[in-house]
Short mmCIF file of C-alpha atoms in Angstrom, two decimals:
data_model
loop_
_atom_site.label_atom_id
_atom_site.label_comp_id
_atom_site.label_asym_id
_atom_site.label_seq_id
_atom_site.Cartn_x
_atom_site.Cartn_y
_atom_site.Cartn_z
CA MET A 1 0.00 0.00 0.00
CA ALA A 2 2.76 2.41 1.07
CA LEU A 3 4.57 1.61 -2.14
CA ARG A 4 1.43 2.34 -4.11
CA LEU A 5 0.98 5.71 -2.39
CA TRP A 6 4.61 6.59 -2.97
CA ALA A 7 4.34 5.61 -6.62
CA SER A 8 1.16 7.64 -6.97
CA SER A 9 2.63 10.80 -5.44
CA THR A 10 5.81 10.42 -7.43
CA ALA A 11 3.79 9.93 -10.56
CA ASN A 12 1.85 13.10 -9.78
CA ALA A 13 5.06 15.05 -9.24
CA LEU A 14 6.50 13.90 -12.56
CA ARG A 15 3.11 14.11 -14.31
CA ILE A 16 3.40 10.55 -15.53
CA SER A 17 0.21 8.82 -16.48
CA VAL A 18 -0.04 5.10 -15.87
CA ALA A 19 -3.35 4.35 -17.52
CA SER A 20 -3.69 1.08 -19.36
CA THR A 21 -5.65 -0.29 -22.28
CA ALA A 22 -6.31 -3.90 -23.03
CA HIS A 23 -3.20 -4.37 -25.11
CA LEU A 24 -1.07 -1.23 -25.02
CA SER A 25 -0.01 0.87 -22.05
CA PRO A 26 0.86 4.54 -22.15
CA SER A 27 4.23 4.69 -20.50
CA PHE A 28 4.62 8.43 -20.12
CA SER A 29 2.77 11.65 -20.71
CA LEU A 30 5.10 14.50 -21.56
CA SER A 31 4.61 17.27 -19.05
CA ARG A 32 4.44 19.99 -21.65
CA SER A 33 2.61 18.51 -24.62
CA PHE A 34 0.94 15.48 -23.05
CA SER A 35 1.94 13.39 -26.06
CA THR A 36 1.53 9.71 -25.34
CA VAL A 37 4.37 7.24 -25.56
CA LEU A 38 3.41 3.59 -25.30
CA ASP A 39 5.14 0.60 -23.81
CA GLY A 40 5.66 -2.37 -26.08
CA LEU A 41 6.72 -0.27 -29.06
CA LYS A 42 10.05 0.80 -30.46
CA TYR A 43 10.66 4.29 -31.78
CA ALA A 44 12.73 6.01 -34.44
CA THR A 45 14.36 9.40 -33.85
CA SER A 46 12.26 10.64 -36.78
CA HIS A 47 9.12 9.96 -34.71
CA GLU A 48 7.77 6.74 -36.17
CA TRP A 49 6.82 3.71 -34.06
CA VAL A 50 6.99 0.01 -34.79
CA LYS A 51 5.24 -2.90 -33.10
CA HIS A 52 6.79 -6.27 -33.85
CA GLU A 53 4.46 -9.22 -33.42
CA GLY A 54 5.61 -12.56 -34.80
CA SER A 55 6.56 -12.23 -38.44
CA VAL A 56 4.89 -8.85 -38.98
CA ALA A 57 5.79 -5.36 -37.83
CA THR A 58 3.22 -2.55 -37.82
CA ILE A 59 4.42 1.01 -38.40
CA GLY A 60 2.94 4.44 -37.87
CA ILE A 61 3.81 7.92 -36.62
CA THR A 62 3.82 8.86 -32.96
CA ASP A 63 1.44 11.01 -30.99
CA HIS A 64 4.22 13.62 -30.72
CA ALA A 65 4.54 13.71 -34.51
CA GLN A 66 0.83 13.98 -35.24
CA ASP A 67 0.48 16.73 -32.67
CA HIS A 68 3.25 18.77 -34.26
CA LEU A 69 2.08 18.13 -37.81
CA GLY A 70 -1.49 19.29 -37.23
CA GLU A 71 -4.58 17.97 -38.94
CA VAL A 72 -3.60 15.31 -41.46
CA VAL A 73 -5.59 15.75 -44.68
CA PHE A 74 -3.91 13.28 -47.00
CA VAL A 75 -1.73 10.20 -46.68
CA ASP A 76 0.52 8.83 -49.42
CA LEU A 77 1.31 5.14 -48.85
CA PRO A 78 3.36 2.60 -50.78
CA GLU A 79 1.99 -0.37 -52.67
CA THR A 80 1.89 -3.77 -51.01
CA GLU A 81 4.80 -6.02 -52.05
CA SER A 82 7.07 -2.97 -52.28
CA SER A 83 10.16 -2.74 -50.07
CA VAL A 84 11.05 -0.30 -47.34
CA SER A 85 14.49 0.45 -45.92
CA GLN A 86 15.43 1.52 -42.42
CA GLY A 87 15.64 5.30 -42.17
CA LYS A 88 14.32 5.90 -45.68
CA SER A 89 11.03 7.49 -46.66
CA PHE A 90 8.17 5.17 -47.58
CA GLY A 91 5.40 7.71 -47.87
CA ALA A 92 4.18 11.09 -46.75
CA VAL A 93 1.43 12.84 -44.86
CA GLU A 94 -0.01 16.23 -45.76
CA SER A 95 -0.99 18.69 -43.06
CA VAL A 96 -1.12 22.48 -42.74
CA LYS A 97 0.22 23.17 -46.23
CA ALA A 98 3.09 20.73 -45.83
CA THR A 99 3.98 17.27 -47.04
CA SER A 100 6.13 15.46 -44.50
CA ASP A 101 8.06 12.29 -45.23
CA VAL A 102 7.35 9.23 -43.14
CA ASN A 103 10.45 7.11 -42.69
CA SER A 104 10.53 3.39 -42.02
CA PRO A 105 12.10 2.34 -38.70
CA ILE A 106 13.04 -1.04 -40.19
CA SER A 107 13.68 -2.71 -43.53
CA GLY A 108 11.32 -5.22 -45.07
CA ASP A 109 8.52 -5.99 -47.50
CA VAL A 110 5.17 -4.27 -47.26
CA VAL A 111 2.45 -6.87 -46.69
CA GLU A 112 -0.46 -4.56 -45.93
CA VAL A 113 -1.31 -0.86 -46.03
CA ASN A 114 -4.05 0.86 -44.07
CA THR A 115 -6.56 1.70 -46.77
CA GLN A 116 -8.81 3.38 -44.19
CA LEU A 117 -6.42 6.33 -44.30
CA THR A 118 -7.51 7.19 -47.84
CA ASP A 119 -10.98 8.27 -46.74
CA THR A 120 -10.17 9.04 -43.11
CA PRO A 121 -6.63 10.46 -42.85
CA GLY A 122 -7.58 12.00 -39.49
CA LEU A 123 -7.25 8.55 -37.91
CA ILE A 124 -3.56 9.39 -37.68
CA ASN A 125 -4.43 12.33 -35.42
CA ASN A 126 -7.16 10.61 -33.41
CA SER A 127 -5.56 7.19 -33.01
CA PRO A 128 -1.88 7.32 -34.00
CA TYR A 129 -0.98 3.99 -32.37
CA GLU A 130 -4.05 1.96 -33.26
CA LYS A 131 -6.48 2.84 -36.03
CA GLY A 132 -3.94 5.27 -37.57
CA TRP A 133 -1.34 2.57 -38.33
CA MET A 134 0.15 3.06 -41.78
CA ILE A 135 1.86 -0.08 -43.07
CA LYS A 136 2.60 -3.65 -42.03
CA VAL A 137 5.96 -5.03 -42.96
CA LYS A 138 7.66 -8.42 -42.96
CA PRO A 139 11.04 -7.47 -41.47
CA SER A 140 14.05 -8.47 -43.54
CA ASN A 141 16.49 -7.82 -40.68
CA PRO A 142 14.82 -8.07 -37.25
CA SER A 143 18.06 -7.07 -35.52
CA GLU A 144 17.39 -3.52 -36.73
CA LEU A 145 14.81 -3.27 -33.96
CA GLU A 146 17.62 -3.26 -31.42
CA SER A 147 18.94 0.02 -32.82
CA LEU A 148 15.63 1.79 -32.15
CA LEU A 149 14.64 3.69 -29.01
CA GLY A 150 12.59 2.26 -26.19
CA PRO A 151 9.75 4.28 -24.62
CA LYS A 152 11.98 5.99 -22.03
CA GLU A 153 14.63 7.03 -24.54
CA TYR A 154 11.98 8.26 -26.95
CA THR A 155 10.28 10.30 -24.24
CA LYS A 156 13.63 11.87 -23.40
CA LEU A 157 14.18 12.70 -27.06
CA CYS A 158 10.81 14.46 -27.26
CA GLU A 159 11.54 16.42 -24.08
CA GLU A 160 14.94 17.50 -25.42
CA GLU A 161 13.38 18.66 -28.68
CA ALA A 162 10.86 20.73 -26.77
CA HIS A 163 13.67 22.75 -25.17
CA MET B 1 33.43 47.91 -39.79
CA GLY B 2 33.76 45.88 -42.96
CA ILE B 3 35.93 43.34 -41.14
CA VAL B 4 33.34 43.04 -38.34
CA LEU B 5 30.55 42.44 -40.84
CA GLU B 6 32.62 39.84 -42.66
CA ALA B 7 33.43 38.15 -39.35
CA ARG B 8 29.73 38.00 -38.52
CA LYS B 9 29.02 36.41 -41.87
CA VAL B 10 31.68 33.77 -41.19
CA GLY B 11 29.56 32.35 -38.36
CA LEU B 12 26.43 32.03 -40.49
CA PRO B 13 25.52 28.97 -42.54
CA LEU B 14 25.97 29.30 -46.29
CA MET B 15 23.00 29.69 -48.61
CA ASN B 16 23.25 29.57 -52.39
CA VAL B 17 21.10 32.15 -54.17
CA VAL B 18 19.78 31.48 -57.67
CA ARG B 19 17.94 34.19 -59.58
CA PHE B 20 15.63 33.47 -62.49
CA LYS B 21 13.36 35.72 -64.50
CA GLY B 22 10.44 34.26 -66.39
CA LYS B 23 11.43 30.64 -65.77
CA PRO B 24 8.53 28.25 -66.44
CA ILE B 25 7.04 27.26 -63.11
CA LEU B 26 7.14 23.54 -63.94
CA GLU B 27 10.91 23.74 -64.47
CA GLN B 28 11.30 25.75 -61.28
CA LEU B 29 9.45 23.09 -59.32
CA PHE B 30 11.57 20.34 -60.87
CA VAL B 31 14.73 22.18 -59.79
CA GLU B 32 13.37 22.74 -56.27
CA GLU B 33 12.31 19.15 -55.73
CA LYS B 34 15.65 17.87 -56.95
CA LEU B 35 17.60 20.27 -54.74
CA LEU B 36 15.52 19.36 -51.69
CA ARG B 37 16.07 15.65 -52.22
CA THR B 38 19.63 15.44 -53.57
CA SER B 39 21.54 18.49 -52.36
CA SER B 40 22.96 19.06 -48.89
CA ASP B 41 23.27 22.85 -49.34
CA ASN B 42 20.88 25.61 -48.35
CA TRP B 43 19.25 27.38 -51.30
CA CYS B 44 17.25 30.48 -52.05
CA ILE B 45 15.58 30.57 -55.43
CA VAL B 46 13.97 33.74 -56.71
CA ASN B 47 11.96 33.60 -59.94
CA ASP B 48 10.80 37.05 -60.95
CA GLY B 49 7.63 36.08 -62.84
CA THR B 50 6.92 32.90 -64.75
CA ASN B 51 6.69 32.91 -68.54
CA ALA B 52 3.04 31.89 -68.97
CA PRO B 53 -0.03 31.40 -66.78
CA ALA B 54 -0.29 28.03 -65.08
CA ILE B 55 -2.38 26.47 -62.34
CA VAL B 56 -0.43 24.80 -59.55
CA MET B 57 -2.17 22.45 -57.12
CA GLY B 58 -0.78 20.93 -53.93
CA MET B 59 0.16 17.28 -53.63
CA SER B 60 -3.32 16.05 -52.86
CA GLY B 61 -5.22 18.47 -55.07
CA LYS B 62 -8.22 17.11 -56.99
CA PRO B 63 -8.93 19.00 -60.20
CA SER B 64 -12.66 18.31 -60.08
CA GLU B 65 -12.92 19.97 -56.68
CA LEU B 66 -10.55 22.88 -57.23
CA LEU B 67 -10.85 23.97 -60.84
CA GLU B 68 -13.45 25.21 -63.30
CA LEU B 69 -12.42 22.40 -65.61
CA GLU B 70 -14.46 23.34 -68.65
CA SER B 71 -12.78 26.72 -68.96
CA VAL B 72 -9.37 25.29 -68.04
CA LEU B 73 -9.69 22.75 -70.86
CA ARG B 74 -11.16 25.26 -73.28
CA ASP B 75 -8.32 27.74 -72.71
CA GLU B 76 -5.65 25.02 -72.41
CA VAL B 77 -4.27 26.32 -69.14
CA PRO B 78 -1.50 24.02 -67.89
CA VAL B 79 -2.28 22.31 -64.57
CA ILE B 80 0.60 21.16 -62.39
CA ARG B 81 0.55 19.02 -59.25
CA ARG B 82 3.52 20.06 -57.10
CA PHE B 83 5.42 18.06 -54.49
CA THR B 84 4.51 20.30 -51.56
CA GLY B 85 1.25 20.49 -49.67
CA GLY B 86 -1.26 23.29 -49.55
CA GLY B 87 -3.75 24.85 -51.90
CA THR B 88 -4.14 25.92 -55.50
CA VAL B 89 -2.76 29.02 -57.16
CA ILE B 90 -2.73 30.44 -60.63
CA VAL B 91 0.58 32.04 -61.46
CA ASP B 92 1.86 34.20 -64.30
CA GLN B 93 4.39 36.92 -65.09
CA GLY B 94 3.00 39.00 -62.21
CA THR B 95 3.96 36.36 -59.64
CA ILE B 96 7.25 36.57 -57.76
CA PHE B 97 8.44 33.22 -56.38
CA VAL B 98 10.74 32.97 -53.37
CA THR B 99 11.87 29.52 -52.28
CA LEU B 100 13.95 28.59 -49.26
CA ILE B 101 15.49 25.12 -48.98
CA CYS B 102 17.22 24.58 -45.64
CA ASN B 103 19.03 21.96 -43.64
CA LYS B 104 17.10 21.82 -40.38
CA ASP B 105 20.32 22.08 -38.37
CA ASP B 106 21.23 25.36 -40.10
CA VAL B 107 18.09 27.06 -38.79
CA PRO B 108 18.39 26.59 -35.03
CA GLY B 109 15.24 26.94 -33.02
CA VAL B 110 13.07 25.85 -35.96
CA GLN B 111 11.69 22.35 -35.69
CA PRO B 112 10.97 20.45 -38.92
CA TYR B 113 7.22 20.87 -38.61
CA PRO B 114 4.97 23.15 -40.66
CA ARG B 115 3.93 25.61 -37.96
CA SER B 116 7.45 26.06 -36.66
CA ILE B 117 8.78 26.68 -40.18
CA MET B 118 6.02 29.16 -40.98
CA SER B 119 6.53 30.97 -37.69
CA TRP B 120 10.17 31.49 -38.70
CA SER B 121 9.31 32.55 -42.24
CA GLY B 122 6.68 34.95 -40.93
CA LEU B 123 9.35 36.66 -38.84
CA LEU B 124 11.71 36.73 -41.83
CA TYR B 125 9.17 38.45 -44.05
CA SER B 126 8.20 40.85 -41.28
CA GLN B 127 11.69 42.26 -41.83
CA VAL B 128 10.76 42.82 -45.49
CA PHE B 129 7.49 44.58 -44.78
CA PRO B 130 8.00 46.56 -41.55
CA GLY B 131 5.14 48.99 -41.19
CA ILE B 132 3.93 48.17 -44.68
CA GLY B 133 0.28 47.45 -45.23
CA ASP B 134 -0.30 45.81 -41.84
CA PHE B 135 1.69 42.76 -42.95
CA GLN B 136 1.38 39.54 -41.00
CA LEU B 137 1.34 35.79 -41.32
CA HIS B 138 -2.33 35.08 -40.70
CA GLU B 139 -3.66 31.50 -40.59
CA ASN B 140 -0.61 30.46 -42.60
CA ASP B 141 -1.07 33.07 -45.38
CA TYR B 142 0.93 36.25 -45.97
CA VAL B 143 -1.56 39.11 -45.77
CA PHE B 144 -1.87 42.84 -45.78
CA GLY B 145 -4.71 43.41 -43.34
CA ASP B 146 -7.20 40.68 -44.18
CA ARG B 147 -6.18 40.26 -47.80
CA LYS B 148 -3.83 37.54 -48.95
CA PHE B 149 -0.95 38.41 -51.24
CA GLY B 150 1.30 35.41 -50.75
CA GLY B 151 0.55 31.68 -50.59
CA ASN B 152 3.12 29.30 -49.22
CA ALA B 153 3.70 25.58 -48.92
CA GLN B 154 6.23 23.20 -47.44
CA SER B 155 7.77 19.81 -47.90
CA ILE B 156 9.66 18.31 -45.01
CA THR B 157 12.15 15.45 -45.21
CA LYS B 158 14.18 13.85 -42.46
CA ASN B 159 16.84 16.57 -42.28
CA ARG B 160 15.71 19.31 -44.67
CA TRP B 161 12.71 21.37 -45.53
CA ILE B 162 11.49 23.66 -48.26
CA HIS B 163 9.26 26.68 -47.80
CA HIS B 164 8.17 28.23 -51.07
CA THR B 165 5.93 31.18 -51.69
CA SER B 166 4.15 32.66 -54.67
CA PHE B 167 3.75 36.38 -54.11
CA LEU B 168 1.00 38.16 -56.05
CA TRP B 169 2.89 41.24 -57.10
CA ASP B 170 0.20 41.53 -59.78
CA TYR B 171 -2.43 39.24 -61.25
CA GLU B 172 -5.15 39.09 -63.88
CA ASP B 173 -8.69 39.12 -62.47
CA ARG B 174 -9.89 36.88 -65.26
CA ASN B 175 -7.35 34.16 -64.34
CA MET B 176 -8.84 33.80 -60.90
CA ALA B 177 -12.04 32.61 -62.57
CA TYR B 178 -10.32 29.27 -63.33
CA LEU B 179 -10.27 28.47 -59.61
CA LYS B 180 -13.26 27.33 -57.59
CA LEU B 181 -13.79 28.47 -54.05
CA PRO B 182 -11.92 25.78 -52.12
CA ALA B 183 -13.78 23.61 -49.63
CA ARG B 184 -10.85 23.88 -47.24
CA ALA B 185 -10.18 27.57 -46.62
CA PRO B 186 -8.90 29.66 -43.71
CA GLU B 187 -11.55 31.12 -41.43
CA TYR B 188 -10.56 34.68 -42.16
CA ARG B 189 -11.50 34.19 -45.81
CA MET B 190 -15.16 34.24 -44.75
CA GLU B 191 -16.29 32.82 -48.08
CA ARG B 192 -15.07 35.84 -50.02
CA ASP B 193 -14.47 35.19 -53.67
CA HIS B 194 -10.94 35.54 -55.06
CA ASN B 195 -11.11 39.20 -55.97
CA GLU B 196 -12.33 40.18 -52.50
CA PHE B 197 -9.87 37.91 -50.75
CA ILE B 198 -6.53 38.65 -52.43
CA CYS B 199 -4.59 41.82 -53.15
CA ARG B 200 -1.64 42.98 -55.21
CA MET B 201 1.80 43.55 -53.67
CA LYS B 202 2.52 46.19 -56.31
CA GLU B 203 0.28 48.59 -54.40
CA TYR B 204 2.87 48.52 -51.60
CA LEU B 205 6.32 48.18 -53.12
CA SER B 206 8.19 47.54 -56.35
CA ARG B 207 9.47 44.14 -57.49
CA SER B 208 13.10 45.15 -57.19
CA VAL B 209 12.68 46.61 -53.69
CA PHE B 210 10.86 43.46 -52.54
CA ILE B 211 13.59 41.17 -53.85
CA GLU B 212 16.33 43.38 -52.43
CA LYS B 213 14.70 43.52 -48.99
CA THR B 214 14.12 39.77 -48.98
CA THR B 215 17.79 39.24 -49.70
CA LYS B 216 18.73 41.63 -46.88
CA ALA B 217 16.44 39.75 -44.46
CA LEU B 218 18.06 36.44 -45.42
CA GLU B 219 21.49 37.89 -44.74
CA THR B 220 20.62 38.06 -41.04
CA HIS B 221 20.37 34.26 -41.03
CA PHE B 222 22.68 33.06 -43.80
CA SER B 223 25.85 33.97 -45.62
CA LEU B 224 24.55 34.31 -49.18
CA GLN B 225 26.48 33.34 -52.25
CA PRO B 226 25.15 33.79 -55.79
CA MET B 227 25.02 30.61 -57.87
CA ASN B 228 24.65 30.12 -61.60
CA LEU B 229 21.97 27.95 -63.16
CA GLU B 230 24.63 26.02 -65.07
CA THR B 231 26.31 25.05 -61.80
CA ILE B 232 23.22 23.26 -60.54
CA GLY B 233 22.59 21.62 -63.89
CA THR B 234 19.23 20.94 -65.50
CA ALA B 235 16.34 19.39 -63.64
CA HIS B 236 16.41 16.26 -65.76
CA GLU B 237 19.94 15.12 -65.13
CA GLY B 238 20.57 12.02 -63.11
CA ARG B 239 18.14 9.34 -62.01
CA PHE B 240 16.03 11.49 -59.71
CA VAL B 241 12.32 10.89 -60.24
CA HIS B 242 10.07 13.88 -59.62
CA THR B 243 6.67 13.64 -58.03
CA THR B 244 5.81 17.08 -59.46
CA SER B 245 3.89 16.52 -62.66
CA LEU B 246 2.02 18.27 -65.44
CA LEU B 247 -1.49 16.82 -65.72
CA THR B 248 -2.40 15.58 -69.18
CA LYS B 249 -5.44 16.75 -71.08
CA GLN B 250 -6.90 13.25 -70.66
CA GLU B 251 -6.48 13.41 -66.88
CA LEU B 252 -8.33 16.72 -66.81
CA LYS B 253 -11.10 15.36 -69.05
CA ASP B 254 -11.42 12.31 -66.81
CA ALA B 255 -11.72 14.60 -63.80
CA LEU B 256 -14.49 16.50 -65.53
CA VAL B 257 -16.40 13.31 -66.26
CA SER B 258 -16.00 11.48 -62.93
CA PRO B 259 -18.16 13.71 -60.69
CA LEU B 260 -20.87 13.71 -63.38
CA GLU B 261 -20.79 9.91 -63.54
CA SER B 262 -21.07 9.80 -59.79
CA ILE B 263 -24.17 11.99 -59.87
CA ALA B 264 -25.69 9.79 -62.61
CA GLN B 265 -25.04 6.61 -60.64
CA ASN B 266 -26.55 8.03 -57.48
CA GLY B 267 -29.62 9.24 -59.38
#
């Protein structure tokens, strides 16, 4: 109990939210922007996330990215069966008069794209980690995941960028 | 004093400056897209008027929604889809284009996101128009008062960004008739039609003074060096594949037909 109280007051002091969903947990809320960073994902320094489950990795942009981009009005995605390379652009989003590249955190073959984003690009804003996923990839080099950031490192990156 | 100024310039990142006059806008966009994607330098491109009227849509622009297609097809106005986001403009010899292509690390304090870039560019241009016409960046447009005279757009890559602007130094009223009122418009437009919404920069300053003052404003951020067109080569060299494209007549005809077919199908 004491430990729980301590954790709760510490969490309040650091403004960390420890809510949970059925399958993904927000690890941190940034004190300034309240962007969500989730446990269980890996992150690229260019603000994309990847969730590796079995032979498939799902990729999208982070809450931090969608917040800074503004309302997404158009999404340009690759074709299935195309290839993506770690750190290279695979598509773009349009928001506030800008097209912004989306870069792949890992290399692999595209096995599925989120066609919902054609009619509802705002899913990227409303649900960046779930309904706003962009592509699913069969990784060609799973060891690339080790070079990505975990939730804590990614949160630190976002905080450093804010200053 | 000269030594002090030169010493100041030494600390500033380099920016290559390319000046065109009357360059076709399609070629300008090809050059810009290639420089954004394949160069590691900072660039300023100034095109003092384009040679012929052309319509330029943003990356996701749909002709059927944005253009009066029958008159566009009748008058054979070229329609271009550019690589940056944003809305639709019609440009001609009265348009002055200013393009900035920057490495994100050479513009400290500016994050590679649209609002941060536009906040910086708004401050830059406020140095060009101090006390002139109530200039401001308003809902992402360059305005005098509540009238737009400059439209801008961006493209952002991992480490670089481009911010390009078409300034309406002058324009033909009849050309604006090719453009529909866009569905997505800033609030301050308040459903005004083009001629009530936009204004001409020539009522405030001359072309040469504008270009000179823009250059001076850039010198506070960059050490400028003039560059020749030949040095950067033509837009079609190498294996770079542009996303900027000129729409074909067939594409425009198909766009004219598709909404009509949709109405027919829905009864």
